[in-house]
Coordinates of N, CA and C in Angstrom, one line a residue:
X4 N 303.3 -53.1 -17.0 CA 301.9 -53.3 -16.5 C 301.9 -53.6 -15.0
X5 N 301.1 -52.8 -14.3 CA 301.0 -53.0 -12.9 C 300.3 -54.4 -12.6
X6 N 300.6 -55.0 -11.4 CA 300.0 -56.3 -11.1 C 298.5 -56.3 -11.1
X7 N 297.9 -55.2 -10.6 CA 296.4 -55.2 -10.6 C 295.9 -55.2 -12.0
X8 N 296.5 -54.4 -12.9 CA 296.1 -54.4 -14.3 C 296.3 -55.7 -15.0
X9 N 297.4 -56.4 -14.7 CA 297.7 -57.7 -15.3 C 296.7 -58.7 -14.9
X10 N 296.3 -58.7 -13.6 CA 295.2 -59.7 -13.1 C 293.9 -59.4 -13.9
X11 N 293.6 -58.2 -14.1 CA 292.3 -57.9 -14.9 C 292.4 -58.4 -16.3
X12 N 293.6 -58.3 -16.9 CA 293.9 -58.8 -18.2 C 293.9 -60.3 -18.3
X13 N 294.4 -60.9 -17.2 CA 294.3 -62.4 -17.1 C 292.9 -62.9 -17.1
X14 N 292.0 -62.2 -16.4 CA 290.6 -62.6 -16.3 C 290.0 -62.5 -17.7
X15 N 290.3 -61.4 -18.4 CA 289.7 -61.2 -19.8 C 290.3 -62.3 -20.7
X16 N 291.6 -62.6 -20.6 CA 292.2 -63.6 -21.5 C 291.5 -65.0 -21.3
X17 N 291.3 -65.4 -20.0 CA 290.8 -66.7 -19.7 C 289.3 -66.8 -20.1
X18 N 288.6 -65.7 -19.9 CA 287.2 -65.7 -20.3 C 287.0 -65.9 -21.8
X19 N 287.9 -65.3 -22.6 CA 287.9 -65.4 -24.0 C 288.2 -66.8 -24.5
X20 N 289.3 -67.4 -23.8 CA 289.7 -68.7 -24.2 C 289.0 -69.9 -23.5
X21 N 288.3 -69.5 -22.4 CA 287.6 -70.5 -21.6 C 288.5 -71.2 -20.6
X22 N 289.8 -71.3 -21.0 CA 290.8 -72.0 -20.1 C 292.2 -71.5 -20.6
X23 N 293.2 -71.6 -19.7 CA 294.5 -71.3 -20.1 C 295.5 -72.0 -19.3
X24 N 296.7 -72.3 -19.8 CA 297.8 -72.8 -19.0 C 298.7 -71.7 -18.5
X25 N 299.5 -72.1 -17.5 CA 300.4 -71.1 -16.9 C 301.4 -70.7 -18.0
X26 N 301.8 -71.6 -18.8 CA 302.8 -71.3 -19.9 C 302.1 -70.3 -20.9
X27 N 300.9 -70.5 -21.2 CA 300.2 -69.6 -22.1 C 300.2 -68.2 -21.6
X28 N 299.8 -68.1 -20.3 CA 299.7 -66.8 -19.7 C 301.1 -66.1 -19.5
X29 N 302.1 -66.9 -19.2 CA 303.5 -66.4 -19.1 C 304.0 -65.8 -20.4
X30 N 303.7 -66.6 -21.5 CA 304.1 -66.1 -22.8 C 303.4 -64.9 -23.2
X31 N 302.1 -64.9 -23.0 CA 301.2 -63.8 -23.5 C 301.6 -62.5 -22.8
X32 N 301.8 -62.5 -21.5 CA 302.1 -61.3 -20.7 C 303.5 -61.0 -20.5
X33 N 304.4 -61.9 -21.0 CA 305.9 -61.6 -21.0 C 306.4 -61.5 -19.6
X34 N 305.9 -62.4 -18.7 CA 306.4 -62.4 -17.3 C 306.7 -63.9 -17.0
X35 N 307.5 -64.0 -15.9 CA 307.9 -65.3 -15.4 C 306.7 -66.2 -15.0
X36 N 306.8 -67.5 -15.1 CA 305.7 -68.3 -14.7 C 305.4 -68.2 -13.2
X37 N 306.4 -67.9 -12.4 CA 306.2 -67.7 -10.9 C 305.3 -66.5 -10.7
X38 N 305.5 -65.5 -11.5 CA 304.6 -64.3 -11.4 C 303.2 -64.6 -11.7
X39 N 303.0 -65.4 -12.8 CA 301.6 -65.8 -13.1 C 301.0 -66.7 -12.0
X40 N 301.8 -67.6 -11.4 CA 301.3 -68.4 -10.4 C 300.8 -67.6 -9.2
X41 N 301.5 -66.5 -8.8 CA 301.1 -65.7 -7.7 C 299.8 -64.9 -8.1
X42 N 299.7 -64.5 -9.3 CA 298.5 -63.8 -9.8 C 297.3 -64.7 -9.7
X43 N 297.5 -66.0 -10.2 CA 296.4 -66.9 -10.2 C 296.0 -67.3 -8.8
X44 N 296.9 -67.4 -7.9 CA 296.6 -67.7 -6.5 C 295.7 -66.6 -5.9
X45 N 296.0 -65.4 -6.2 CA 295.2 -64.2 -5.7 C 293.8 -64.2 -6.3
X46 N 293.8 -64.5 -7.6 CA 292.5 -64.6 -8.3 C 291.6 -65.7 -7.8
X47 N 292.2 -66.9 -7.5 CA 291.5 -68.0 -7.0 C 291.0 -67.7 -5.6
X48 N 291.8 -67.0 -4.8 CA 291.4 -66.7 -3.4 C 290.2 -65.8 -3.4
X49 N 290.1 -64.9 -4.4 CA 288.9 -64.1 -4.5 C 287.8 -64.7 -5.3
X50 N 288.0 -66.0 -5.6 CA 286.9 -66.9 -6.3 C 286.5 -66.4 -7.7
X51 N 287.5 -65.8 -8.4 CA 287.3 -65.3 -9.7 C 287.7 -66.4 -10.8
X52 N 288.7 -67.2 -10.4 CA 289.2 -68.2 -11.2 C 289.3 -69.5 -10.4
X53 N 289.4 -70.6 -11.2 CA 289.6 -71.9 -10.5 C 290.8 -72.6 -11.1
X54 N 291.8 -73.0 -10.2 CA 293.0 -73.6 -10.7 C 292.7 -75.0 -11.1
X55 N 293.4 -75.4 -12.2 CA 293.4 -76.8 -12.6 C 294.8 -77.3 -12.7
X56 N 295.1 -78.5 -13.0 CA 296.4 -79.0 -13.1 C 297.1 -78.3 -14.3
X57 N 298.1 -77.4 -13.9 CA 298.8 -76.7 -14.9 C 298.2 -75.5 -15.5
X58 N 297.0 -75.2 -15.1 CA 296.3 -74.1 -15.7 C 295.2 -73.5 -14.9
X59 N 294.2 -72.9 -15.5 CA 293.1 -72.2 -14.8 C 291.9 -72.1 -15.7
X60 N 290.7 -72.1 -15.1 CA 289.5 -71.9 -15.8 C 288.6 -70.8 -15.1
X61 N 287.7 -70.2 -15.7 CA 286.8 -69.3 -15.0 C 285.9 -70.1 -14.0
X62 N 285.8 -69.5 -12.9 CA 285.1 -70.1 -11.8 C 283.6 -69.7 -11.9
X63 N 282.8 -70.6 -12.5 CA 281.3 -70.4 -12.5 C 280.7 -71.7 -11.9
X64 N 281.2 -72.0 -10.7 CA 280.7 -73.3 -10.1 C 279.3 -73.2 -9.6
X65 N 278.7 -74.4 -9.6 CA 277.3 -74.4 -9.1 C 277.3 -74.5 -7.6
X66 N 276.4 -73.8 -6.9 CA 276.3 -73.7 -5.5 C 275.2 -74.7 -5.0
X67 N 275.6 -75.6 -4.1 CA 274.6 -76.6 -3.7 C 274.2 -76.4 -2.2
X68 N 275.0 -75.6 -1.5 CA 274.7 -75.3 -0.1 C 275.5 -74.1 0.4
X69 N 275.3 -73.7 1.6 CA 276.1 -72.6 2.2 C 276.3 -72.8 3.7
X70 N 277.3 -72.3 4.3 CA 277.6 -72.5 5.7 C 276.4 -71.9 6.5
X71 N 276.4 -72.2 7.8 CA 275.4 -71.6 8.7 C 275.7 -70.1 8.9
X72 N 274.8 -69.5 9.7 CA 274.8 -68.0 9.8 C 276.2 -67.6 10.4
X73 N 276.6 -68.2 11.4 CA 277.8 -67.7 12.1 C 279.1 -67.7 11.2
X74 N 279.2 -68.8 10.4 CA 280.3 -68.9 9.5 C 280.2 -67.9 8.4
X75 N 279.0 -67.7 7.9 CA 278.8 -66.7 6.8 C 279.0 -65.3 7.3
X76 N 278.6 -65.0 8.5 CA 278.8 -63.7 9.1 C 280.3 -63.3 9.2
X77 N 281.2 -64.3 9.4 CA 282.6 -64.1 9.5 C 283.2 -63.9 8.1
X78 N 282.6 -64.5 7.0 CA 283.2 -64.4 5.7 C 282.9 -63.0 5.1
X79 N 284.0 -62.4 4.6 CA 283.9 -61.1 4.0 C 283.2 -60.1 4.8
X80 N 283.4 -60.1 6.1 CA 282.7 -59.3 7.1 C 282.8 -57.8 6.8
X81 N 284.1 -57.3 6.5 CA 284.3 -55.9 6.2 C 283.6 -55.5 5.0
X82 N 283.6 -56.3 4.0 CA 282.9 -56.0 2.7 C 281.4 -55.9 2.9
X83 N 280.9 -56.8 3.7 CA 279.4 -56.8 4.0 C 279.0 -55.6 4.8
X84 N 279.9 -55.2 5.7 CA 279.6 -53.9 6.5 C 279.5 -52.7 5.6
X85 N 280.5 -52.6 4.6 CA 280.5 -51.5 3.7 C 279.2 -51.5 2.8
X86 N 278.9 -52.7 2.3 CA 277.7 -52.9 1.5 C 276.4 -52.4 2.3
X87 N 276.4 -52.9 3.6 CA 275.2 -52.5 4.4 C 275.1 -51.0 4.6
X88 N 276.2 -50.4 4.9 CA 276.2 -48.9 5.1 C 275.8 -48.2 3.8
X89 N 276.3 -48.7 2.7 CA 275.9 -48.0 1.4 C 274.4 -48.2 1.1
X90 N 273.9 -49.5 1.4 CA 272.5 -49.8 1.1 C 271.6 -48.9 2.0
X91 N 272.1 -48.6 3.2 CA 271.3 -47.8 4.2 C 271.1 -46.4 3.6
X92 N 272.0 -45.9 2.8 CA 271.9 -44.6 2.2 C 270.7 -44.5 1.2
X93 N 270.2 -45.6 0.7 CA 269.1 -45.6 -0.2 C 267.8 -45.7 0.6
X94 N 267.8 -45.8 1.9 CA 266.6 -45.9 2.7 C 266.3 -44.5 3.2
X95 N 265.2 -43.9 2.9 CA 264.8 -42.6 3.3 C 263.7 -42.6 4.4
X96 N 263.6 -41.4 5.0 CA 262.6 -41.3 6.0 C 261.2 -41.5 5.4
X97 N 260.4 -42.3 6.1 CA 259.1 -42.6 5.6 C 259.0 -43.8 4.7
X98 N 260.1 -44.4 4.4 CA 260.1 -45.6 3.5 C 259.5 -46.9 4.2
X99 N 258.9 -47.7 3.4 CA 258.6 -49.0 3.8 C 259.5 -50.0 3.1
X100 N 260.2 -50.9 3.9 CA 261.3 -51.6 3.3 C 261.3 -53.1 3.7
X101 N 261.5 -54.0 2.8 CA 261.7 -55.4 3.1 C 263.2 -55.6 3.3
X102 N 263.6 -56.3 4.4 CA 265.0 -56.8 4.5 C 264.9 -58.3 4.5
X103 N 265.4 -58.9 3.5 CA 265.5 -60.3 3.3 C 266.5 -60.8 4.4
X104 N 266.3 -62.1 4.7 CA 267.2 -62.7 5.7 C 268.6 -62.9 5.1
X105 N 269.6 -62.6 5.9 CA 271.0 -62.8 5.5 C 272.0 -62.0 6.3
X106 N 273.3 -62.3 6.1 CA 274.3 -61.6 6.9 C 274.6 -60.2 6.3
X107 N 274.4 -60.0 5.0 CA 274.6 -58.7 4.5 C 273.4 -57.8 4.8
X108 N 272.2 -58.3 4.7 CA 271.0 -57.5 5.1 C 271.0 -57.2 6.6
X109 N 271.6 -58.0 7.4 CA 271.8 -57.7 8.8 C 272.6 -56.5 9.0
X110 N 273.6 -56.3 8.1 CA 274.5 -55.1 8.2 C 273.7 -53.8 7.8
X111 N 272.7 -54.0 7.0 CA 271.8 -52.8 6.7 C 271.0 -52.4 7.9
X112 N 270.5 -53.4 8.6 CA 269.8 -53.1 9.9 C 270.7 -52.5 10.9
X113 N 271.9 -52.9 11.0 CA 272.9 -52.3 11.9 C 273.1 -50.8 11.5
X114 N 273.1 -50.5 10.2 CA 273.4 -49.2 9.8 C 272.2 -48.2 10.0
X115 N 271.0 -48.7 10.1 CA 269.9 -47.8 10.2 C 269.2 -47.9 11.6
X116 N 269.8 -48.6 12.5 CA 269.1 -48.8 13.8 C 268.9 -47.6 14.7
X117 N 269.6 -46.5 14.4 CA 269.5 -45.2 15.1 C 268.5 -44.3 14.4
X118 N 267.9 -44.7 13.3 CA 267.0 -43.8 12.6 C 265.6 -44.0 13.0
X119 N 264.7 -43.2 12.4 CA 263.3 -43.3 12.8 C 262.4 -43.1 11.6
X120 N 261.1 -43.3 11.8 CA 260.1 -43.1 10.8 C 260.4 -43.9 9.5
X121 N 260.7 -45.2 9.8 CA 260.9 -46.2 8.7 C 260.2 -47.4 9.2
X122 N 259.6 -48.1 8.2 CA 259.0 -49.4 8.5 C 259.8 -50.5 7.8
X123 N 260.2 -51.5 8.6 CA 261.0 -52.6 8.1 C 260.1 -53.9 8.3
X124 N 260.1 -54.6 7.1 CA 259.4 -55.9 7.1 C 260.6 -56.9 6.9
X125 N 260.6 -58.0 7.8 CA 261.7 -59.0 7.7 C 261.2 -60.3 8.1
X126 N 261.8 -61.3 7.5 CA 261.6 -62.7 7.9 C 262.8 -63.2 8.7
X127 N 263.6 -62.3 9.2 CA 264.9 -62.6 9.9 C 264.8 -62.3 11.4
X128 N 264.8 -63.2 12.2 CA 264.7 -63.0 13.7 C 265.9 -62.2 14.2
X129 N 267.1 -62.4 13.6 CA 268.3 -61.7 14.0 C 268.1 -60.2 13.7
X130 N 267.6 -59.9 12.5 CA 267.3 -58.5 12.2 C 266.3 -57.8 13.1
X131 N 265.2 -58.6 13.3 CA 264.2 -58.0 14.2 C 264.7 -57.8 15.6
X132 N 265.6 -58.7 16.1 CA 266.1 -58.5 17.5 C 267.1 -57.3 17.5
X133 N 267.8 -57.1 16.4 CA 268.8 -56.0 16.3 C 268.1 -54.6 16.4
X134 N 266.8 -54.6 15.8 CA 266.1 -53.3 15.8 C 265.1 -53.2 16.9
X135 N 265.1 -54.1 17.9 CA 264.1 -54.1 18.9 C 264.1 -52.8 19.8
X136 N 265.2 -52.2 20.0 CA 265.3 -50.9 20.8 C 265.2 -49.7 20.0
X137 N 265.1 -49.8 18.7 CA 265.1 -48.6 17.8 C 263.7 -48.0 17.7
X138 N 263.7 -46.8 17.0 CA 262.4 -46.1 16.8 C 261.8 -46.5 15.4
X139 N 262.3 -47.6 14.9 CA 261.8 -48.1 13.6 C 260.7 -49.1 13.8
X140 N 259.6 -49.0 13.0 CA 258.5 -49.9 13.1 C 259.0 -51.2 12.4
X141 N 258.9 -52.3 13.2 CA 259.4 -53.6 12.6 C 258.2 -54.6 12.5
X142 N 258.0 -55.1 11.3 CA 257.0 -56.1 11.1 C 257.7 -57.4 10.8
X143 N 257.4 -58.4 11.6 CA 258.0 -59.8 11.4 C 256.9 -60.6 10.7
X144 N 257.4 -61.3 9.6 CA 256.4 -62.0 8.8 C 255.7 -63.2 9.5
X145 N 256.4 -63.8 10.5 CA 255.9 -65.0 11.0 C 256.3 -66.2 10.1
X146 N 256.1 -67.4 10.6 CA 256.4 -68.6 9.8 C 257.2 -69.6 10.7
X147 N 257.7 -70.6 10.0 CA 258.5 -71.6 10.7 C 259.9 -71.2 10.9
X148 N 260.5 -71.3 12.1 CA 261.8 -70.8 12.3 C 262.8 -71.9 11.9
X149 N 263.7 -71.4 11.0 CA 264.9 -72.3 10.6 C 266.0 -71.9 11.6
X150 N 266.3 -72.7 12.6 CA 267.1 -72.2 13.7 C 268.6 -72.0 13.4
X151 N 269.0 -72.7 12.3 CA 270.5 -72.6 11.9 C 270.8 -71.3 11.3
X152 N 269.8 -70.5 10.8 CA 270.1 -69.3 10.1 C 269.1 -68.2 10.3
X153 N 268.3 -68.3 11.4 CA 267.4 -67.2 11.8 C 266.2 -66.9 10.9
X154 N 266.0 -67.7 9.8 CA 265.0 -67.4 8.8 C 263.6 -67.9 9.3
X155 N 262.6 -67.1 9.1 CA 261.2 -67.5 9.2 C 260.7 -67.8 7.7
X156 N 260.1 -69.0 7.6 CA 259.8 -69.4 6.2 C 258.6 -70.3 6.2
X157 N 257.9 -70.5 5.1 CA 256.8 -71.4 5.0 C 255.5 -70.6 4.5
X158 N 254.4 -71.3 4.6 CA 253.2 -70.7 4.1 C 252.7 -69.4 4.8
X159 N 252.9 -69.4 6.1 CA 252.6 -68.2 6.9 C 253.4 -67.0 6.4
X160 N 254.7 -67.2 6.2 CA 255.6 -66.2 5.7 C 255.2 -65.7 4.3
X161 N 254.9 -66.7 3.4 CA 254.5 -66.3 2.1 C 253.2 -65.6 2.0
X162 N 252.2 -66.0 2.9 CA 250.9 -65.3 3.0 C 251.1 -63.8 3.4
X163 N 251.9 -63.6 4.4 CA 252.2 -62.2 4.9 C 252.8 -61.4 3.8
X164 N 253.8 -61.9 3.1 CA 254.5 -61.1 2.1 C 253.6 -60.9 0.9
X165 N 252.8 -61.8 0.6 CA 251.9 -61.7 -0.6 C 250.9 -60.6 -0.5
X166 N 250.6 -60.2 0.7 CA 249.6 -59.1 0.9 C 250.2 -57.8 1.3
X167 N 251.5 -57.6 1.1 CA 252.2 -56.4 1.4 C 252.5 -55.6 0.1
X168 N 252.6 -54.3 0.3 CA 253.1 -53.4 -0.8 C 254.1 -52.5 -0.1
X169 N 255.4 -52.6 -0.5 CA 256.4 -51.7 0.0 C 257.2 -51.0 -1.1
X170 N 258.0 -50.0 -0.6 CA 258.7 -49.2 -1.6 C 260.0 -49.9 -2.1
X171 N 260.7 -50.5 -1.2 CA 262.0 -51.1 -1.5 C 262.2 -52.4 -0.8
X172 N 262.9 -53.3 -1.5 CA 263.3 -54.6 -1.0 C 264.8 -54.8 -1.2
X173 N 265.4 -55.3 -0.2 CA 266.9 -55.6 -0.2 C 267.0 -57.1 -0.1
X174 N 267.4 -57.7 -1.2 CA 267.4 -59.1 -1.4 C 268.8 -59.7 -1.3
X175 N 269.0 -60.8 -0.6 CA 270.2 -61.6 -0.5 C 270.1 -62.8 -1.4
X176 N 271.3 -63.3 -1.9 CA 271.3 -64.4 -2.8 C 272.6 -65.2 -2.6
X177 N 272.5 -66.5 -2.7 CA 273.8 -67.3 -2.6 C 274.5 -67.4 -4.0
X178 N 273.8 -67.0 -5.0 CA 274.4 -67.1 -6.4 C 273.7 -66.1 -7.3
X179 N 274.6 -65.4 -8.1 CA 274.1 -64.4 -9.0 C 274.9 -64.5 -10.4
X180 N 274.1 -64.6 -11.4 CA 274.6 -64.9 -12.8 C 274.0 -64.0 -13.8
X181 N 274.8 -63.4 -14.7 CA 274.2 -62.4 -15.6 C 273.2 -63.0 -16.6
X182 N 273.2 -64.3 -16.8 CA 272.1 -64.9 -17.7 C 271.0 -65.6 -16.9
X183 N 271.4 -66.3 -15.8 CA 270.4 -67.0 -15.0 C 269.8 -66.2 -13.9
X184 N 270.3 -65.0 -13.6 CA 269.7 -64.2 -12.6 C 270.1 -64.6 -11.2
X185 N 269.1 -64.4 -10.2 CA 269.3 -64.8 -8.8 C 268.9 -66.2 -8.7
X186 N 269.8 -67.1 -8.1 CA 269.4 -68.5 -8.0 C 269.7 -69.0 -6.6
X187 N 269.0 -70.1 -6.2 CA 269.1 -70.6 -4.9 C 269.1 -72.1 -5.0
X188 N 269.8 -72.8 -4.0 CA 269.9 -74.2 -4.0 C 268.8 -74.9 -3.3
X189 N 268.0 -74.1 -2.5 CA 266.9 -74.7 -1.7 C 265.6 -74.2 -2.2
X190 N 264.8 -75.1 -2.8 CA 263.5 -74.7 -3.4 C 262.5 -74.3 -2.3
X191 N 262.7 -74.7 -1.0 CA 261.8 -74.3 0.0 C 261.9 -72.8 0.4
X192 N 263.0 -72.2 0.0 CA 263.3 -70.8 0.4 C 263.0 -69.8 -0.7
X193 N 262.7 -70.2 -1.9 CA 262.6 -69.3 -3.0 C 261.3 -68.6 -3.0
X194 N 260.2 -69.2 -2.6 CA 258.9 -68.6 -2.6 C 258.9 -67.2 -1.9
X195 N 259.5 -67.2 -0.7 CA 259.5 -66.0 0.1 C 260.3 -64.9 -0.6
X196 N 261.4 -65.3 -1.2 CA 262.2 -64.3 -2.0 C 261.4 -63.7 -3.1
X197 N 260.7 -64.6 -3.8 CA 259.9 -64.2 -5.0 C 258.8 -63.2 -4.5
X198 N 258.1 -63.5 -3.4 CA 257.1 -62.7 -2.9 C 257.6 -61.3 -2.4
X199 N 258.8 -61.3 -1.9 CA 259.5 -60.0 -1.5 C 259.7 -59.2 -2.7
X200 N 260.1 -59.7 -3.8 CA 260.4 -59.0 -5.0 C 259.1 -58.5 -5.6
X201 N 258.1 -59.3 -5.6 CA 256.8 -58.9 -6.1 C 256.1 -57.8 -5.3
X202 N 256.4 -57.7 -4.0 CA 255.8 -56.8 -3.1 C 256.4 -55.4 -3.2
X203 N 257.6 -55.2 -3.8 CA 258.4 -54.0 -3.8 C 258.4 -53.3 -5.2
X204 N 258.5 -51.9 -5.1 CA 258.6 -51.1 -6.3 C 260.1 -51.1 -6.8
X205 N 261.0 -51.1 -5.8 CA 262.4 -51.0 -6.2 C 263.1 -52.2 -5.6
X206 N 264.0 -52.9 -6.4 CA 264.6 -54.1 -5.9 C 266.2 -53.9 -5.9
X207 N 266.7 -54.1 -4.7 CA 268.2 -53.9 -4.5 C 268.7 -55.3 -4.1
X208 N 269.7 -55.8 -4.9 CA 270.4 -57.0 -4.5 C 271.7 -56.6 -3.8
X209 N 271.9 -57.1 -2.6 CA 273.1 -56.8 -1.8 C 273.9 -58.1 -1.6
X210 N 275.1 -58.1 -2.1 CA 275.9 -59.3 -2.1 C 277.4 -59.0 -2.3
X211 N 278.2 -59.7 -1.7 CA 279.6 -59.5 -1.8 C 280.1 -60.1 -3.2
X212 N 281.3 -59.8 -3.5 CA 281.9 -60.2 -4.9 C 281.9 -61.7 -5.1
X213 N 282.0 -62.5 -4.0 CA 282.1 -64.0 -4.2 C 280.9 -64.7 -4.8
X214 N 279.7 -64.0 -4.8 CA 278.5 -64.6 -5.2 C 278.3 -64.5 -6.8
X215 N 279.1 -63.7 -7.4 CA 279.0 -63.4 -8.8 C 279.5 -64.6 -9.7
X216 N 278.8 -64.8 -10.8 CA 279.1 -65.9 -11.7 C 278.9 -67.3 -11.0
X217 N 278.0 -67.3 -10.1 CA 277.6 -68.6 -9.4 C 276.2 -69.0 -9.9
X218 N 275.9 -70.2 -9.9 CA 274.6 -70.7 -10.4 C 274.1 -71.8 -9.4
X219 N 272.9 -71.7 -9.0 CA 272.3 -72.7 -8.2 C 271.1 -73.3 -9.0
X220 N 270.4 -74.3 -8.4 CA 269.4 -75.0 -9.2 C 268.2 -74.2 -9.6
X221 N 267.7 -73.3 -8.7 CA 266.4 -72.7 -8.8 C 266.6 -71.2 -9.1
X222 N 266.1 -70.7 -10.2 CA 266.1 -69.2 -10.4 C 264.9 -68.6 -9.7
X223 N 265.1 -67.6 -8.9 CA 263.9 -67.0 -8.3 C 263.7 -65.5 -8.7
X224 N 264.7 -65.0 -9.5 CA 264.5 -63.7 -10.1 C 265.4 -63.5 -11.3
X225 N 264.8 -63.1 -12.4 CA 265.7 -62.8 -13.6 C 266.2 -61.4 -13.5
X226 N 267.3 -61.1 -14.2 CA 268.0 -59.8 -14.0 C 267.1 -58.6 -14.4
X227 N 266.1 -58.8 -15.2 CA 265.2 -57.6 -15.5 C 264.3 -57.2 -14.3
X228 N 264.3 -58.0 -13.3 CA 263.6 -57.6 -12.1 C 264.4 -56.7 -11.1
X229 N 265.7 -56.7 -11.4 CA 266.6 -56.0 -10.5 C 266.9 -54.6 -10.9
X230 N 266.8 -53.6 -9.9 CA 267.1 -52.2 -10.2 C 268.5 -51.9 -9.8
X231 N 269.0 -52.4 -8.7 CA 270.3 -52.1 -8.2 C 271.0 -53.3 -7.7
X232 N 272.3 -53.4 -7.9 CA 273.2 -54.4 -7.2 C 274.2 -53.5 -6.4
X233 N 274.3 -53.8 -5.1 CA 275.3 -53.1 -4.3 C 276.3 -54.2 -3.9
X234 N 277.5 -54.0 -4.2 CA 278.6 -55.0 -3.9 C 279.9 -54.3 -3.5
X235 N 280.9 -55.1 -3.3 CA 282.2 -54.5 -2.8 C 283.2 -54.4 -3.9
X236 N 284.2 -53.7 -3.6 CA 285.2 -53.3 -4.6 C 286.1 -54.4 -5.1
X237 N 286.0 -55.6 -4.6 CA 286.7 -56.8 -5.1 C 286.1 -57.4 -6.3
X238 N 285.0 -56.9 -6.7 CA 284.4 -57.4 -8.0 C 285.3 -57.0 -9.1
X239 N 285.6 -57.9 -10.1 CA 286.5 -57.5 -11.1 C 285.8 -56.6 -12.2
X240 N 286.5 -55.8 -12.9 CA 286.0 -54.8 -13.8 C 285.1 -55.4 -14.9
X241 N 285.6 -56.5 -15.4 CA 284.8 -57.2 -16.5 C 283.4 -57.6 -16.0
X242 N 283.4 -58.2 -14.8 CA 282.1 -58.6 -14.2 C 281.2 -57.4 -13.9
X243 N 281.8 -56.4 -13.4 CA 281.0 -55.2 -13.1 C 280.4 -54.6 -14.4
X244 N 281.2 -54.6 -15.5 CA 280.7 -54.1 -16.8 C 279.5 -55.0 -17.3
X245 N 279.7 -56.3 -17.1 CA 278.7 -57.2 -17.6 C 277.3 -57.0 -16.9
X246 N 277.3 -56.8 -15.6 CA 276.1 -56.6 -14.8 C 275.6 -55.1 -15.0
X247 N 276.5 -54.2 -15.2 CA 276.1 -52.8 -15.3 C 275.3 -52.6 -16.6
X248 N 275.4 -53.5 -17.6 CA 274.6 -53.4 -18.8 C 273.2 -53.9 -18.5
X249 N 272.9 -54.5 -17.3 CA 271.6 -55.0 -17.0 C 270.9 -54.2 -15.9
X250 N 271.6 -53.6 -15.0 CA 271.0 -52.8 -14.0 C 272.1 -51.9 -13.4
X251 N 271.7 -51.0 -12.5 CA 272.7 -50.1 -11.8 C 273.5 -50.9 -10.8
X252 N 274.9 -50.8 -11.0 CA 275.8 -51.5 -10.1 C 276.5 -50.4 -9.2
X253 N 276.4 -50.6 -7.9 CA 277.0 -49.7 -6.9 C 278.1 -50.4 -6.3
X254 N 279.4 -49.9 -6.3 CA 280.5 -50.6 -5.8 C 281.1 -49.8 -4.6
X255 N 281.3 -50.4 -3.5 CA 281.8 -49.7 -2.3 C 283.1 -50.4 -1.8

């Protein structure tokens, strides 16, 4: 068995058992414990498993916060760039589009900045600035500026979004779970996201692999609201299959 195949089988094994020891895995896969430790280190680095004393559990940790914009921009930057470029392929001439605030949605703006005859609605000052010299019509929602992450938010933001009708919305999320849907740790930010989803005919979630199987306090969209998930190739096959039964999953 190739190392990549073994790691996928380790994930399946741990999901079935809920937890496993290194000895269990070594015996089951007929490999040395040192080999299992290397596999588990790689799986933990990709946030698919969580190491415990002598073993491992599935990583479905609750998210309570996230780093500021600059740190998030550096995290999985190549993956986010690929996601942004792929998402841009779903945007057609004449489209009206909401771009949610976030580092991945910023990559969508980067990918479309040389195009024209598109209307972008955003609550992200960074995205608006990125498109300022383009031939794209940019509508900024207004609202209170959250200076640490470039978000416009609050009653003005929600009012603007509530009165819009767009074709597509590209939504970011800090946590994505197959049962709980899209969740967020900050209740003050979820109303805008809910209004974005309500305003659009087609909903695209753009997120890197590290956000899967995470849960935060507040659900702002159930999975039946989502048409597409666009993510990177580090998502494990089991996770991909689980979400593909709920919506279209595009992997880049």
